[in-house]
Structures are given as structure tokens and as C-alpha cells.
Short mmCIF file of C-alpha atoms in Angstrom, two decimals:
data_model
loop_
_atom_site.label_atom_id
_atom_site.label_comp_id
_atom_site.label_asym_id
_atom_site.label_seq_id
_atom_site.Cartn_x
_atom_site.Cartn_y
_atom_site.Cartn_z
CA MET A 9 0.00 0.00 0.00
CA VAL A 10 2.87 2.40 0.72
CA PRO A 11 5.81 2.69 -1.69
CA GLY A 12 9.34 2.85 -0.37
CA PRO A 13 10.95 6.18 0.45
CA ALA A 14 12.57 8.31 -2.23
CA TRP A 15 15.28 10.14 -0.32
CA LYS A 16 16.59 13.37 -1.80
CA SER A 17 18.45 16.35 -0.41
CA PRO A 18 16.75 17.69 2.75
CA ASP A 19 16.25 21.02 0.99
CA ILE A 20 14.15 19.19 -1.62
CA VAL A 21 12.14 16.87 0.64
CA ALA A 22 11.28 19.80 2.94
CA ARG A 23 9.26 21.42 0.16
CA THR A 24 5.69 20.82 -0.88
CA GLY A 25 5.57 18.90 -4.14
CA ALA A 26 8.95 17.23 -3.63
CA PHE A 27 7.74 14.00 -5.23
CA PRO A 28 6.18 13.30 -8.63
CA LYS A 29 2.42 13.81 -8.86
CA PRO A 30 2.13 15.35 -5.38
CA ASP A 31 -1.65 15.67 -5.68
CA THR A 32 -2.09 11.90 -6.02
CA ALA A 33 -2.27 9.15 -3.43
CA ALA A 34 0.99 7.68 -4.76
CA GLY A 35 2.79 11.00 -4.35
CA GLY A 36 1.41 11.42 -0.84
CA ARG A 37 2.38 7.90 0.13
CA THR A 38 5.92 8.41 -1.14
CA ALA A 39 6.14 11.60 0.93
CA TYR A 40 4.81 9.64 3.93
CA SER A 41 7.37 6.83 3.67
CA THR A 42 10.16 9.33 3.04
CA SER A 43 9.15 11.27 6.16
CA LYS A 44 9.42 8.04 8.15
CA LEU A 45 12.96 7.54 6.84
CA ALA A 46 13.78 11.13 7.80
CA ALA A 47 12.51 10.52 11.32
CA ILE A 48 14.84 7.53 11.69
CA TYR A 49 17.73 9.59 10.36
CA LEU A 50 17.04 12.22 13.00
CA VAL A 51 16.77 9.64 15.79
CA HIS A 52 20.23 8.34 14.89
CA GLU A 53 21.65 11.86 14.85
CA TYR A 54 19.93 12.80 18.12
CA ALA A 55 21.36 9.64 19.70
CA ARG A 56 24.85 10.83 18.76
CA ARG A 57 24.30 14.39 19.97
CA LEU A 58 22.14 14.17 23.09
CA PRO A 59 23.81 13.94 26.48
CA ALA A 60 23.94 10.62 28.31
CA GLY A 61 20.61 9.81 29.93
CA VAL A 62 18.54 11.50 27.23
CA ASP A 63 17.40 8.91 24.73
CA ALA A 64 15.93 9.12 21.24
CA VAL A 65 14.07 6.09 19.91
CA ALA A 66 12.13 5.49 16.68
CA TYR A 67 8.86 3.60 17.12
CA ASN A 68 6.93 1.75 14.43
CA PRO A 69 3.49 0.49 15.46
CA GLY A 70 3.14 -1.46 12.21
CA PHE A 71 0.03 -1.18 10.07
CA VAL A 72 -2.74 0.24 12.29
CA PRO A 73 -6.14 0.37 10.56
CA GLY A 74 -8.63 2.93 11.78
CA THR A 75 -6.22 5.82 12.31
CA GLY A 76 -7.48 8.00 9.46
CA LEU A 77 -4.39 7.45 7.33
CA ALA A 78 -6.56 6.88 4.25
CA ARG A 79 -9.08 9.65 4.99
CA ASN A 80 -8.30 11.39 1.70
CA ALA A 81 -8.01 8.21 -0.38
CA GLY A 82 -10.58 7.10 -2.92
CA PRO A 83 -13.89 5.59 -1.79
CA VAL A 84 -12.79 1.99 -2.26
CA SER A 85 -9.65 2.48 -0.14
CA ARG A 86 -11.59 4.35 2.55
CA PHE A 87 -14.20 1.58 2.68
CA ALA A 88 -11.50 -1.09 2.96
CA MET A 89 -9.65 0.81 5.70
CA ARG A 90 -12.82 1.28 7.73
CA HIS A 91 -14.58 -2.03 7.26
CA ILE A 92 -12.28 -4.75 5.92
CA LEU A 93 -8.71 -4.11 7.03
CA PRO A 94 -9.49 -3.83 10.77
CA VAL A 95 -10.03 -7.60 10.66
CA MET A 96 -6.31 -7.89 9.88
CA THR A 97 -5.57 -6.91 13.51
CA LEU A 98 -6.48 -10.51 14.32
CA THR A 99 -3.39 -11.55 12.33
CA PRO A 100 0.31 -10.66 12.68
CA PHE A 101 -0.01 -8.32 9.66
CA ALA A 102 -1.69 -5.44 11.51
CA THR A 103 -1.83 -3.88 14.96
CA SER A 104 -4.95 -2.65 16.74
CA ARG A 105 -4.96 0.94 17.99
CA GLY A 106 -5.01 -0.32 21.58
CA ALA A 107 -2.05 -2.64 21.06
CA ALA A 108 -0.10 0.12 19.29
CA GLY A 109 -0.67 2.40 22.28
CA ARG A 110 0.41 -0.29 24.75
CA TYR A 111 3.56 -1.03 22.75
CA LEU A 112 4.44 2.67 22.69
CA ALA A 113 3.81 2.99 26.43
CA ASP A 114 6.12 0.03 27.03
CA VAL A 115 8.89 1.81 25.10
CA VAL A 116 8.38 5.07 26.98
CA LEU A 117 8.21 3.35 30.38
CA GLY A 118 11.27 1.21 29.68
CA THR A 119 9.43 -2.11 29.70
CA THR A 120 10.64 -2.68 26.15
CA GLU A 121 14.42 -2.46 26.09
CA ALA A 122 15.38 0.19 23.57
CA PRO A 123 18.75 1.90 23.90
CA THR A 124 19.14 5.35 22.44
CA GLY A 125 19.13 5.33 18.64
CA SER A 126 16.99 2.18 18.53
CA TYR A 127 14.23 1.38 16.11
CA VAL A 128 11.37 -0.37 17.88
CA ASP A 129 9.05 -2.41 15.70
CA ARG A 130 5.89 -2.91 17.74
CA ALA A 131 7.11 -4.65 20.88
CA ARG A 132 10.84 -5.15 20.23
CA ALA A 133 13.94 -3.32 19.16
CA ALA A 134 14.85 -4.34 15.63
CA ARG A 135 17.08 -3.29 12.81
CA SER A 136 15.46 -0.77 10.49
CA SER A 137 16.01 -0.76 6.72
CA GLU A 138 19.55 -0.68 5.36
CA GLU A 139 18.80 2.70 3.83
CA SER A 140 18.12 4.14 7.28
CA TYR A 141 21.76 3.73 8.32
CA ASP A 142 23.41 6.55 6.40
CA PRO A 143 25.43 8.88 8.64
CA GLN A 144 25.95 11.37 5.81
CA SER A 145 22.19 11.72 5.19
CA GLU A 146 21.61 11.91 8.94
CA ARG A 147 24.08 14.81 9.31
CA GLU A 148 22.75 16.58 6.21
CA LEU A 149 19.19 16.35 7.54
CA TRP A 150 20.26 17.60 10.97
CA ASP A 151 22.11 20.55 9.42
CA ALA A 152 19.14 21.41 7.20
CA ALA A 153 16.72 21.24 10.13
CA GLU A 154 18.99 23.54 12.13
CA ARG A 155 19.23 25.99 9.25
CA ILE A 156 15.49 25.93 8.45
CA THR A 157 14.43 26.42 12.07
CA ALA A 158 17.14 28.95 13.04
CA ALA A 159 14.83 31.87 12.29
CA TYR A 160 12.39 30.56 14.89
CA ALA A 161 14.92 30.04 17.70
CA ALA A 162 14.39 32.22 20.74
#
């Protein structure tokens, strides 16, 4: 349902319309997956920069039907997300909203072991995609975020 990320320079991905056909579901889904990659990049960079005792962890609840992710999709996709795909939470292929919340709470409370810089997939720390381990992209994104937000610093 969601294509893989299409990483580009942070100055490009920070702009509206960074991906082909931005007004389509495919363009929006590419932006979505790319934003998830960016979040993991930032977690890795935060883990390097934050002082000891302050942790940064990426959390993936898995596919969670019923969250409104497809609210702007076509009628068939919206129908499926509301009425058919919630049944998938009875399988390992999807997570209920309640379970996703419990898994996240376990990470925050330290019940799920997740050292700083970790990627937690539902209830366990796991290795994220190979693409998400790119120190150069992590630094470039950090530097771009610093530059873009500098005007708003107090």
C-alpha cells in the first residue's frame, strides 16, 4: 500500500511537491514513507548528539487500521480501511490501535528495552532498513533542520 521512500536532499524533501504527482495518493504515500525515513535519520543523529541519559528512539506500530491514514483516499480504499482491514488486527499483519498504544507505552516506560538510537518495531527493538543507516544523510538532515528552524529560535 505504501511505496518505499525516495530520499533526496533535505532542501528538496522539505518542500511541498517534492515528489512526482504530489496531488495523487501515490505522491502522498511516497512523501509519507520518506518522512518516516527522515525521522529515523534524525533519531540516529539525536542519539549521537544528546547527552547521556537522554534517549531518542524510533517507534513503528506497524500497520494500524482505523487511524485515518486513508481519509483522503478514494472511496474503495476508505471503505476497505474502515470495514475490511481492521479484521487484519487478528493476524500478525496489523496492529490494533489499543495494542499500538500499549507497545508505545512500554517503550516510553522502559518495559521494552530500547537503547538510544533504537528502532522499535511494535514490541521489540529491531534493525530498520539498510537505507536508514546513512550517517551522511543523517548529518545533512540535521544541518538542514537547524538551518530551516534557526529563524524561529528564541
